[in-house]
PDB file of C-alpha atoms in Angstrom:
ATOM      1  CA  UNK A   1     -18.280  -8.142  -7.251  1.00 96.00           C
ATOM      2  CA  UNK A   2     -19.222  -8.623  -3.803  1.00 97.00           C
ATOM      3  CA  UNK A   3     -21.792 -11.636  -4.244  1.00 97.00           C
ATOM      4  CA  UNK A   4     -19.584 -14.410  -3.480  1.00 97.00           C
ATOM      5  CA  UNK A   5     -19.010 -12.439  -0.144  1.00 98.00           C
ATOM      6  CA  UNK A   6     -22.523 -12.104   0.662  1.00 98.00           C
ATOM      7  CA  UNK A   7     -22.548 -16.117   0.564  1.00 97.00           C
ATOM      8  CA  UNK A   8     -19.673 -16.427   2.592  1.00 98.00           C
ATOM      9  CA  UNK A   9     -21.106 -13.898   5.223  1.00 97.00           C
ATOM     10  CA  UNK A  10     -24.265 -15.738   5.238  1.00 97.00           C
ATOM     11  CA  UNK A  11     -22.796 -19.257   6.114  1.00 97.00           C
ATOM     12  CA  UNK A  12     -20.473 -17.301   9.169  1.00 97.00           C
ATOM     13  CA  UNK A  13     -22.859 -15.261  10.888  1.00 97.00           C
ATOM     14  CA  UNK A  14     -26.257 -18.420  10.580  1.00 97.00           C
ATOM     15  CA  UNK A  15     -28.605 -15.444   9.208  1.00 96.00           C
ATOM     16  CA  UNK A  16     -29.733 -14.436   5.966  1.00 97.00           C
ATOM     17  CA  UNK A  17     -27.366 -11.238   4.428  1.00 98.00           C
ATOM     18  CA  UNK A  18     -29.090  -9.061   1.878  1.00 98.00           C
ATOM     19  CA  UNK A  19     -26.993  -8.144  -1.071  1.00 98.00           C
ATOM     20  CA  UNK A  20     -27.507  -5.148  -3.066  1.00 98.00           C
ATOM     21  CA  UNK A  21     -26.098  -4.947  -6.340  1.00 98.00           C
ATOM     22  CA  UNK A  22     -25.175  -0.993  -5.994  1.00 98.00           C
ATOM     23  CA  UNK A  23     -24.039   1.198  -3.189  1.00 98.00           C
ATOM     24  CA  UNK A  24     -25.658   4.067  -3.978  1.00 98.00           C
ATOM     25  CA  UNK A  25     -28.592   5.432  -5.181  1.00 98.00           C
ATOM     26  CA  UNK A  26     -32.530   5.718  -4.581  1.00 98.00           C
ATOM     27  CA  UNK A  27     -33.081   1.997  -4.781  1.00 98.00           C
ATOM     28  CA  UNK A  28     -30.384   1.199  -2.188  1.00 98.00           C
ATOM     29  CA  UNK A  29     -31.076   4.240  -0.180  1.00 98.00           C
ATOM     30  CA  UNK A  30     -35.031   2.987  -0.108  1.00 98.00           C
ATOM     31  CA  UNK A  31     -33.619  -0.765   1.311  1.00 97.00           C
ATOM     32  CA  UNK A  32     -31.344   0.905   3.728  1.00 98.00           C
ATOM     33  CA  UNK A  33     -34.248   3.229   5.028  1.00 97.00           C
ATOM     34  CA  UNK A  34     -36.378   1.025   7.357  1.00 95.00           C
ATOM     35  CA  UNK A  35     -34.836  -2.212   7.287  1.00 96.00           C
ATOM     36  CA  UNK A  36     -35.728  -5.148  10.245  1.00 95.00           C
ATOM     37  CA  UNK A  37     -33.855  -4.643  13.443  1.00 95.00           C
ATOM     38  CA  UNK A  38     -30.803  -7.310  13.005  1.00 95.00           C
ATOM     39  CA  UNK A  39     -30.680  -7.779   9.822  1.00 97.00           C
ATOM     40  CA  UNK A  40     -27.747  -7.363   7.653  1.00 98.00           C
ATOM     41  CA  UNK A  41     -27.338  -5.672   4.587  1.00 98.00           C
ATOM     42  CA  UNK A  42     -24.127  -5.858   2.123  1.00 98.00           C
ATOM     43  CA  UNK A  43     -23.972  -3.628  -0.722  1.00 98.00           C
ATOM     44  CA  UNK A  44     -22.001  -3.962  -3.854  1.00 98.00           C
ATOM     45  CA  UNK A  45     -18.119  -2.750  -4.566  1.00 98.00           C
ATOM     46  CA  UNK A  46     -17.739   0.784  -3.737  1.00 98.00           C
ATOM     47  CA  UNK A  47     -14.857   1.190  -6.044  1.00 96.00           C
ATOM     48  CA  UNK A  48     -17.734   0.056  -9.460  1.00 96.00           C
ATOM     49  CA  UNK A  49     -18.042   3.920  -9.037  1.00 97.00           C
ATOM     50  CA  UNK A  50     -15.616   6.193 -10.152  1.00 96.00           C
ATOM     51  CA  UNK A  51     -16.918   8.715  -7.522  1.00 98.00           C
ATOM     52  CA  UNK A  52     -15.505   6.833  -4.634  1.00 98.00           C
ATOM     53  CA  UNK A  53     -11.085   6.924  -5.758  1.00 96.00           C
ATOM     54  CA  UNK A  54     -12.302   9.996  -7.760  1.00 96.00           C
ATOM     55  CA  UNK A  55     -10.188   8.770 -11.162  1.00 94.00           C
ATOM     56  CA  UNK A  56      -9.469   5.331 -12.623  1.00 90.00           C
ATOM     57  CA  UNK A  57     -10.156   3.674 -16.329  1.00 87.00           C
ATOM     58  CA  UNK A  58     -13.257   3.113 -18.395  1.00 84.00           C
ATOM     59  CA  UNK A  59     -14.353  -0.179 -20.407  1.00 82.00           C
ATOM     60  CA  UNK A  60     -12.068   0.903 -22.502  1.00 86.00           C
ATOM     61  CA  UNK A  61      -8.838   1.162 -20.530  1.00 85.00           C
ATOM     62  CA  UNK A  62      -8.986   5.328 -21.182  1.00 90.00           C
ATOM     63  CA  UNK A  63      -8.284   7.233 -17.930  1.00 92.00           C
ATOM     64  CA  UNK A  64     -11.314   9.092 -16.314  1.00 94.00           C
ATOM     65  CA  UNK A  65     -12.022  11.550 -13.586  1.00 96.00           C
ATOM     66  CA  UNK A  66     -14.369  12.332 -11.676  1.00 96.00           C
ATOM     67  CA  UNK A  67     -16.603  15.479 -11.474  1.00 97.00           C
ATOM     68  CA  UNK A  68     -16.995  17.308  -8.404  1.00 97.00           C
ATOM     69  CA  UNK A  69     -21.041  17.438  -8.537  1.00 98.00           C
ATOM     70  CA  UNK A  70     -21.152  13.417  -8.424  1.00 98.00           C
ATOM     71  CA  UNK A  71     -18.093  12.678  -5.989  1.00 98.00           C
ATOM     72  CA  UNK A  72     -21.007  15.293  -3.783  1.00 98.00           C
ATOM     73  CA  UNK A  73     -24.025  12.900  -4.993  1.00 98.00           C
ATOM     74  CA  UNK A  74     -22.462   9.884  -3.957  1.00 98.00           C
ATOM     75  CA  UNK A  75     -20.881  10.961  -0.890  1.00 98.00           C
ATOM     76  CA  UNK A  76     -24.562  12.588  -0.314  1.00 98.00           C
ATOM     77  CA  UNK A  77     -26.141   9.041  -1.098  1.00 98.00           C
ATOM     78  CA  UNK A  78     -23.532   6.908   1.052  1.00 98.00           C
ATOM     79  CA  UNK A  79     -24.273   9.434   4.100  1.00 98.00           C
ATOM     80  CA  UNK A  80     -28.172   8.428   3.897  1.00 98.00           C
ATOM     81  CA  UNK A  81     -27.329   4.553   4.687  1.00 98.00           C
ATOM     82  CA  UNK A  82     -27.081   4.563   8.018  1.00 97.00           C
ATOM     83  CA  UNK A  83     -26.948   6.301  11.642  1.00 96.00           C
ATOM     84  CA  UNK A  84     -23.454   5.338  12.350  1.00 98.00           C
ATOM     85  CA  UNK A  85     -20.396   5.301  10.385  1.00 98.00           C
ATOM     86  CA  UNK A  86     -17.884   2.767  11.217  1.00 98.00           C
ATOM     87  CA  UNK A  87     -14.211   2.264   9.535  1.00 98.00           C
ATOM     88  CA  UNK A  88     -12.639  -1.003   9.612  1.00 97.00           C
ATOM     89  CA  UNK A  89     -10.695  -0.770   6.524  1.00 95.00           C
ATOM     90  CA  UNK A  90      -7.166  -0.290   7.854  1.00 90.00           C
ATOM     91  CA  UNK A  91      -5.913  -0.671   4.562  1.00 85.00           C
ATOM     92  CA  UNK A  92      -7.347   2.211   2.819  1.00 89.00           C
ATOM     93  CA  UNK A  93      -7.901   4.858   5.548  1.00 90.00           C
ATOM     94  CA  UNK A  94      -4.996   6.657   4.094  1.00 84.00           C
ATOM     95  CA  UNK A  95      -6.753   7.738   1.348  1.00 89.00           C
ATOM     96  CA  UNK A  96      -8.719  10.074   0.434  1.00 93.00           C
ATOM     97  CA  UNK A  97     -11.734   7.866  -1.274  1.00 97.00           C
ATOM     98  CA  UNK A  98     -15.142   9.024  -0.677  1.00 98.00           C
ATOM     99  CA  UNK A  99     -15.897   5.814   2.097  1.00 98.00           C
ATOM    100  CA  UNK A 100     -12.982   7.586   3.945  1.00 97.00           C
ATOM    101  CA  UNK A 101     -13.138  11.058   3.774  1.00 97.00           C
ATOM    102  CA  UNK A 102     -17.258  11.759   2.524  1.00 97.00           C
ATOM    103  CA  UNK A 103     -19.763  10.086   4.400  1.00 97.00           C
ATOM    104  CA  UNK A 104     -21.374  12.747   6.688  1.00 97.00           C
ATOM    105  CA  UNK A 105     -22.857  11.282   9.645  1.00 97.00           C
ATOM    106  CA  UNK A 106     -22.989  12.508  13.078  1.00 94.00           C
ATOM    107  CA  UNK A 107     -21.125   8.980  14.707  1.00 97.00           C
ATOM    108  CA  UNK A 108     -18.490   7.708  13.688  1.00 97.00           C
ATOM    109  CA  UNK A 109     -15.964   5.181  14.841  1.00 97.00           C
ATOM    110  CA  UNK A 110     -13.056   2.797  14.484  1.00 97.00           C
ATOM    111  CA  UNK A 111     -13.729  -1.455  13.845  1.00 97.00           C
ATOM    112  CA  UNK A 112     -11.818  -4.122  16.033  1.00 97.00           C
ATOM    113  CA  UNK A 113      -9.772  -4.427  13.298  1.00 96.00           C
ATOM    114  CA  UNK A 114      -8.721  -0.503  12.797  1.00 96.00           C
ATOM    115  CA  UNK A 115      -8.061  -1.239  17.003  1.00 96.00           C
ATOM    116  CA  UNK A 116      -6.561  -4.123  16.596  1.00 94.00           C
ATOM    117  CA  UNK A 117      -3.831  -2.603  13.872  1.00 90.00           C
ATOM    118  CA  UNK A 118      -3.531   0.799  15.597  1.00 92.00           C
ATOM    119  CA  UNK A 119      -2.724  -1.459  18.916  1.00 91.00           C
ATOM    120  CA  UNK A 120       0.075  -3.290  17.291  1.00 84.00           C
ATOM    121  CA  UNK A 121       1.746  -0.337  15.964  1.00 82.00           C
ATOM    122  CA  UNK A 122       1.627   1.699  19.388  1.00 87.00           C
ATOM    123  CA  UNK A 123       3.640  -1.576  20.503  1.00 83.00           C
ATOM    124  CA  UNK A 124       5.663  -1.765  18.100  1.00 79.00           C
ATOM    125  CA  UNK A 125       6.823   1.680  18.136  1.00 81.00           C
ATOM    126  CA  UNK A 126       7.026   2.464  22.188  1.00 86.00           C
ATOM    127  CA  UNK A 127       8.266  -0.496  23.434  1.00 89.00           C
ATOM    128  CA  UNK A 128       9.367  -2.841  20.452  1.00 92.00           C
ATOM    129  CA  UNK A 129      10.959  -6.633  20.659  1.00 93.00           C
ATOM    130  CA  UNK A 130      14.428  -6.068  19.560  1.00 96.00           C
ATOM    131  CA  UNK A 131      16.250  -6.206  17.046  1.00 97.00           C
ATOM    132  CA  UNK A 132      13.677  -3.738  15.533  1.00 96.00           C
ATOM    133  CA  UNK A 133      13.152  -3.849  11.903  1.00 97.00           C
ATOM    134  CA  UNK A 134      11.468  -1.595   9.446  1.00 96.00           C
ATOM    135  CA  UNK A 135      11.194  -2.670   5.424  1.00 96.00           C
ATOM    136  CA  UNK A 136      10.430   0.445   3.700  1.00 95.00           C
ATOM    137  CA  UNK A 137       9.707  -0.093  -0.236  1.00 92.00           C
ATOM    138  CA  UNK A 138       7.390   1.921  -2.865  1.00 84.00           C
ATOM    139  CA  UNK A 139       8.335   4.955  -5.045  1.00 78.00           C
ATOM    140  CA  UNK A 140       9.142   8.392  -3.976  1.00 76.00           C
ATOM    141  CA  UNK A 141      11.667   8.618  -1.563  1.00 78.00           C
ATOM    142  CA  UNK A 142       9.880  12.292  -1.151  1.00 78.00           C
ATOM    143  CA  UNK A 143       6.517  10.649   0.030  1.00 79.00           C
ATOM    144  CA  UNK A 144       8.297   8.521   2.926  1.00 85.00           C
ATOM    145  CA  UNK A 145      10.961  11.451   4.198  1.00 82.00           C
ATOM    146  CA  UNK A 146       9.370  11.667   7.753  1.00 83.00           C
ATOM    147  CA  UNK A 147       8.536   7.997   8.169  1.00 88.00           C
ATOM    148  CA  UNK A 148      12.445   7.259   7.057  1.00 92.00           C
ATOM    149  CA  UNK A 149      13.355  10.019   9.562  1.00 91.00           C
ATOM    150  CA  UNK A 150      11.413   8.661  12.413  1.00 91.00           C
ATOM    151  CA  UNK A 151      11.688   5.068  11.942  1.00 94.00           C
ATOM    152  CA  UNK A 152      15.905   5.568  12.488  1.00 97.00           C
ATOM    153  CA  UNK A 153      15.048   6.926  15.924  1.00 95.00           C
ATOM    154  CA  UNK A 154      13.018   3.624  16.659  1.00 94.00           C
ATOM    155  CA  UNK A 155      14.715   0.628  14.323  1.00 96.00           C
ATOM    156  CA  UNK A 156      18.026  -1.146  14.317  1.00 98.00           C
ATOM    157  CA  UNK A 157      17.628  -2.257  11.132  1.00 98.00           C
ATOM    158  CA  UNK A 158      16.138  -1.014   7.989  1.00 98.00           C
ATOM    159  CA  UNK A 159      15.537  -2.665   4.265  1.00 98.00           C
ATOM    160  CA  UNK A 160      14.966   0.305   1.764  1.00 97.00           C
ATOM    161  CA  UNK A 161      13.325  -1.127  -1.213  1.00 96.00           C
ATOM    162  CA  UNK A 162      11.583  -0.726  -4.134  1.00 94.00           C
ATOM    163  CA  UNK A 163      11.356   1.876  -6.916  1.00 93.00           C
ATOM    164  CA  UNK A 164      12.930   4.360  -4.024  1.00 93.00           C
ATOM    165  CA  UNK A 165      16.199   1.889  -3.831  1.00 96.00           C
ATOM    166  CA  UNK A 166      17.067   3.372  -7.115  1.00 97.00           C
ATOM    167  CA  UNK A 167      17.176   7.155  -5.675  1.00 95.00           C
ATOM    168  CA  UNK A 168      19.710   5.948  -3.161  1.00 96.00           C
ATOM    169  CA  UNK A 169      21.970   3.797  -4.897  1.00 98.00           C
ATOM    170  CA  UNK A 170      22.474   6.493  -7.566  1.00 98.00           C
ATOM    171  CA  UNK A 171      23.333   9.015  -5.102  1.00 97.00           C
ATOM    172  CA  UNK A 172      25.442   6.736  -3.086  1.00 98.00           C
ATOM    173  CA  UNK A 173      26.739   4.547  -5.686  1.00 98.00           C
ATOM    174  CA  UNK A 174      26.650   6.896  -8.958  1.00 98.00           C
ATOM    175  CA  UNK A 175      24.750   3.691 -10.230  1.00 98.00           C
ATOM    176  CA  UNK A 176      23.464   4.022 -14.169  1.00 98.00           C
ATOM    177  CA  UNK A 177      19.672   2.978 -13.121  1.00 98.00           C
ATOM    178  CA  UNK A 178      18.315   3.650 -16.990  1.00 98.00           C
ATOM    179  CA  UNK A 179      14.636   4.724 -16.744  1.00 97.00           C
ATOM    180  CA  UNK A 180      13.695   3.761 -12.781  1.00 97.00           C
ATOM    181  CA  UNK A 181      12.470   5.485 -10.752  1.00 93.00           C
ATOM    182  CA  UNK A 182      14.004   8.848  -9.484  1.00 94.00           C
ATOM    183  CA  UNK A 183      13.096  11.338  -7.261  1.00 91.00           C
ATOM    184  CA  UNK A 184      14.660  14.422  -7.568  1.00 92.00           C
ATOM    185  CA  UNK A 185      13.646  15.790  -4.541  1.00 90.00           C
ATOM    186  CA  UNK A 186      14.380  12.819  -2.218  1.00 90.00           C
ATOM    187  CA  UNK A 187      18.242  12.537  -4.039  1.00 93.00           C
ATOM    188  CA  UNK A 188      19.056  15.975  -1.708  1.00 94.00           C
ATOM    189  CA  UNK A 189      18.267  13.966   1.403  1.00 94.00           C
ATOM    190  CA  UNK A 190      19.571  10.665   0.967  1.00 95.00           C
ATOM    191  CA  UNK A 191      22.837  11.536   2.397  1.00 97.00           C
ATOM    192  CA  UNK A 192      21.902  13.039   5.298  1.00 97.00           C
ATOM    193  CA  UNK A 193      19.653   9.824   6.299  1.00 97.00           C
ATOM    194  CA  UNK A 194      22.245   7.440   5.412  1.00 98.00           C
ATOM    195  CA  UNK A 195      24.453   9.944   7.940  1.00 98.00           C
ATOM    196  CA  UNK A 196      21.741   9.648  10.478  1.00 98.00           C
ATOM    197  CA  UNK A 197      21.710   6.058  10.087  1.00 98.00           C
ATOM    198  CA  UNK A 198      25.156   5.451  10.913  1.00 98.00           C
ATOM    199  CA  UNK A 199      25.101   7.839  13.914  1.00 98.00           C
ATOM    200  CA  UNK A 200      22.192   6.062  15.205  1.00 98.00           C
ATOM    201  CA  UNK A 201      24.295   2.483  14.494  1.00 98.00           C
ATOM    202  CA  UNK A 202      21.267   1.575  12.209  1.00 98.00           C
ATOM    203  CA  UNK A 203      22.244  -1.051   9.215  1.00 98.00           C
ATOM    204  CA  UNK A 204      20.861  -0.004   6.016  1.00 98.00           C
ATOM    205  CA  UNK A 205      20.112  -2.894   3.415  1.00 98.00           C
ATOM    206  CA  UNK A 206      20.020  -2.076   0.082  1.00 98.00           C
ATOM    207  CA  UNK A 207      19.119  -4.142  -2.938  1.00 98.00           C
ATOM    208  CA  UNK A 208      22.097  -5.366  -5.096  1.00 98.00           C
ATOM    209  CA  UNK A 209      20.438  -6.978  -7.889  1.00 98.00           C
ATOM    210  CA  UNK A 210      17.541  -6.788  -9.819  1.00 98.00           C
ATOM    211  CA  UNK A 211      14.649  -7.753 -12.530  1.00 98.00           C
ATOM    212  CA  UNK A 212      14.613  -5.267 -15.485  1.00 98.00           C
ATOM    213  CA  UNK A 213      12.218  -4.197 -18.253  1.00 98.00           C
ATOM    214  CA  UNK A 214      11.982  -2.622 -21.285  1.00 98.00           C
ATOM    215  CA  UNK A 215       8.921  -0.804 -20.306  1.00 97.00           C
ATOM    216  CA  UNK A 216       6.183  -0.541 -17.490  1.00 96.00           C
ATOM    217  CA  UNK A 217       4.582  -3.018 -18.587  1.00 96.00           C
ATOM    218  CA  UNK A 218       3.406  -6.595 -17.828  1.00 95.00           C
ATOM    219  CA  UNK A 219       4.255  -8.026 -20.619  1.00 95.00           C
ATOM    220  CA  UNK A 220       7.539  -6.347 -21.202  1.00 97.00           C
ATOM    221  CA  UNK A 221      10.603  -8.250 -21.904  1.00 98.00           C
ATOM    222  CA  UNK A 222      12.850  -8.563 -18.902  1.00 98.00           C
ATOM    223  CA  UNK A 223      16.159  -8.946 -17.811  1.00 98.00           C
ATOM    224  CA  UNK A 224      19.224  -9.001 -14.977  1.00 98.00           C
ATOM    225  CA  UNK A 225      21.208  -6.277 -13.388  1.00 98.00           C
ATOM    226  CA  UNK A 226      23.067  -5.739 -10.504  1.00 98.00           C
ATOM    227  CA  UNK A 227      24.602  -2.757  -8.963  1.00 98.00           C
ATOM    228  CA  UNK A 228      27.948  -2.742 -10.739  1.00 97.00           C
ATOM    229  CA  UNK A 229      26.211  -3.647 -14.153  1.00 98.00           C
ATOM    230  CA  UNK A 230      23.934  -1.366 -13.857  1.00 98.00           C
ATOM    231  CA  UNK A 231      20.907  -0.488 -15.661  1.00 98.00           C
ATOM    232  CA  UNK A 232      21.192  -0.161 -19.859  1.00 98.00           C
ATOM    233  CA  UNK A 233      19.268   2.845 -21.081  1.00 97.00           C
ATOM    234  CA  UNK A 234      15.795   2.857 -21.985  1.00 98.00           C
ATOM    235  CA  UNK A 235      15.447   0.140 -18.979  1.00 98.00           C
ATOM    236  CA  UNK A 236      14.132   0.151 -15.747  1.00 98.00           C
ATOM    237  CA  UNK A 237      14.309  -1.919 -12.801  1.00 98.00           C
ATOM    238  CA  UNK A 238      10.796  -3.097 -11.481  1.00 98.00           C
ATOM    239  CA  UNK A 239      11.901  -6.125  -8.443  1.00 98.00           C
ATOM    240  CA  UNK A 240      14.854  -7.161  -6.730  1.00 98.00           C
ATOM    241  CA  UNK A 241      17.286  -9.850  -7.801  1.00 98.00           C
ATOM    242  CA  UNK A 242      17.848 -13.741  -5.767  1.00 97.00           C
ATOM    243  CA  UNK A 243      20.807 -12.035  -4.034  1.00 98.00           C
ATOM    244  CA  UNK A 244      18.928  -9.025  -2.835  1.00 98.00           C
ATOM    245  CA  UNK A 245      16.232 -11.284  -1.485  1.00 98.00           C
ATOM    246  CA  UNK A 246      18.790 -13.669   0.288  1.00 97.00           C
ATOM    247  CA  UNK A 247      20.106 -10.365   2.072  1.00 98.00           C
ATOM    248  CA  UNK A 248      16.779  -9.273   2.872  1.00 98.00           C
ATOM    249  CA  UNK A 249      16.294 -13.129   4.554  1.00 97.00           C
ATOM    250  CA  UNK A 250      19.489 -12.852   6.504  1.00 97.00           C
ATOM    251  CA  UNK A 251      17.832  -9.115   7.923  1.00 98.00           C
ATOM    252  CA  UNK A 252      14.440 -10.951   8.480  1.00 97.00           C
ATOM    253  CA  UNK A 253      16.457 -13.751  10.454  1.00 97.00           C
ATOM    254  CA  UNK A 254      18.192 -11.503  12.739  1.00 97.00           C
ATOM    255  CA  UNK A 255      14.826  -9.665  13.490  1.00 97.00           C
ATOM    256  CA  UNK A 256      12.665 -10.406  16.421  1.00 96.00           C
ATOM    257  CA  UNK A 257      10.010  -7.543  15.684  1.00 93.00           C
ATOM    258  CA  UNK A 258       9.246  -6.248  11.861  1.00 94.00           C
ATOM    259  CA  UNK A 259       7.060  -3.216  10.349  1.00 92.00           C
ATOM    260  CA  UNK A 260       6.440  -3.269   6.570  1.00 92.00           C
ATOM    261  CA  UNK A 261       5.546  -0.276   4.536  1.00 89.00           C
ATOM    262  CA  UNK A 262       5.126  -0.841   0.735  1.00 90.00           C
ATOM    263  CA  UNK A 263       6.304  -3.453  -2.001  1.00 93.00           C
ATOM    264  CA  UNK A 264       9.740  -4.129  -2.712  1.00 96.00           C
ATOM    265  CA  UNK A 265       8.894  -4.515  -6.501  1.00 96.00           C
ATOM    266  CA  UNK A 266       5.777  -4.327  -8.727  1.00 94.00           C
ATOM    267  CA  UNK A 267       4.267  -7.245  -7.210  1.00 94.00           C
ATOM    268  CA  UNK A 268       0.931  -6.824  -9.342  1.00 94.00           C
ATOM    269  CA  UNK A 269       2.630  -8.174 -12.173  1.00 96.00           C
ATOM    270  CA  UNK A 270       3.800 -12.033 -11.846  1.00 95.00           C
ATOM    271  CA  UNK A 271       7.243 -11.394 -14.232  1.00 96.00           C
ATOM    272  CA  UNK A 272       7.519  -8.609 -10.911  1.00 97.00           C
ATOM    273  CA  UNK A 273       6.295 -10.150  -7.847  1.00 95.00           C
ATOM    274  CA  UNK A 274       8.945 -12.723  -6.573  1.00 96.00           C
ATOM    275  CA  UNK A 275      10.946 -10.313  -4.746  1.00 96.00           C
ATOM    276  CA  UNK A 276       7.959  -9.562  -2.444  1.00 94.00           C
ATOM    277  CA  UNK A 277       6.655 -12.414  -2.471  1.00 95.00           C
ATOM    278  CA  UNK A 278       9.833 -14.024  -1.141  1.00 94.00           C
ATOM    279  CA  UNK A 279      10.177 -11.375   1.346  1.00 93.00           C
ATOM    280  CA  UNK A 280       6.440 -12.505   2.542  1.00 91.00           C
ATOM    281  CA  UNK A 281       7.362 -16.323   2.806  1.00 90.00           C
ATOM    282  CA  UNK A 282      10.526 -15.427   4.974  1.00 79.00           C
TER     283      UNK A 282
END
């Protein structure tokens, strides 16, 4: 919940903050409608409503979806809040969540913090501090193509991570990788970025070793590989090894300007996190 932020606001701005516990709905829409000029208004967790990702999980853990008609109602009921619209969520204006894409209002704008990031990356992309490096992680080699592509036009370094290591170093390495991640459709392009990496003199780390499970799980047992071990089968690799990270620090090191795109292992889960979060404290 949003409560404890409501307090929190309250104490930084010196003025009472109401909360609402929805976001939606004739009660909120009724509070929104007329309220006193200045005053502030928070309302509760967007994301309580399965409407706004438009899937996630019941009480139950089961997986849901939305329907169409109510993603409408509460896109319909968010649009009746306000005059303005106003996204400072850098973080999530990717995606395609009803608070992104669905609230209809005739102004809209970007927050000092949306400015603030957008700022940094024009900077860091025209006219970066060199050397210039880039630590790409996450999944699907497929989903990060063009931002691989452009990024060895711009970088002199680059740290490919995460599940998306594994595509690589089975093309390039014929490494056994058990049940990681794969892509398919990223494995046809991996040599021709590796060759555009060398033509462009860009150094391309790779993990070496790594922290493997039995399952995707939290709780799974867990284990060690490394590159020449490889992966047993039935196992997958879900964070990078000490001697990954320690090449990762020596990249950080040499670095006078970074951009980060996406986890180097599956740092929700403590057994999977340290990788990241070592890669964080560097």
């Amino acid at each position: 919940s949003l409560q404890p932020v409501a307090v929190e606001l309250k104490s930084l701005l010196g003025k009472d903050v109401l909360f609402l516990k929805d976001c939606v709905g004739p009660e909120v829409e009724k509070a929104c409608a007329d309220p006193a000029a200045g005053s502030v208004i928070l309302l509760e967790n967007l994301r309580f409503h399965v409407e706004e990702e438009g899937k996630g999980k019941d009480a139950s853990g089961n997986k849901v979806k939305a329907e169409p008609a109510k993603v409408e109602a509460f896109r319909a009921s968010l649009s009746k809040l306000g005059d303005v619209y106003v996204n400072d969520a850098f973080g999530t204006a990717h995606r395609a969540h009803s608070s992104m894409v669905g609230v209809s209002l005739p102004q809209k704008a970007g927050g000092f913090l949306m400015k603030k990031e957008l700022n940094y990356f024009a900077k860091a992309l025209e006219s970066p501090e060199r050397p210039f490096l880039a630590i790409l992680g996450g999944a699907k080699v497929a989903d990060k193509i063009q931002l691989i592509n452009n990024m060895l036009d711009k970088v002199n370094e680059m740290i490919i991570g995460g599940g998306m290591a594994f595509t690589f170093l089975k093309v390039l390495n014929n490494m056994e990788i058990g049940t990681s991640l794969f892509d398919e459709e990223g494995a046809k392009i991996v040599k021709d970025l590796m060759s555009k990496a060398e033509k462009n003199g860009v150094k391309i780390t790779l993990p070496v070793d790594f922290v493997t499970a039995d399952k995707f799980d939290e709780n799974a047992k867990t284990g060690q590989a490394t590159v020449a071990s490889g992966i047993p089968a039935g196992w997958m690799g879900l964070d990078c090894g000490p001697e990954s990270s320690k090449k990762y620090a020596e990249a950080v090191a040499r670095a006078k300007q970074i951009v980060w795109n996406g986890p180097v292992g599956v740092f929700e889960w403590e057994a999977f996190a340290r990788g990241t979060k070592a890669l964080m404290d560097e």
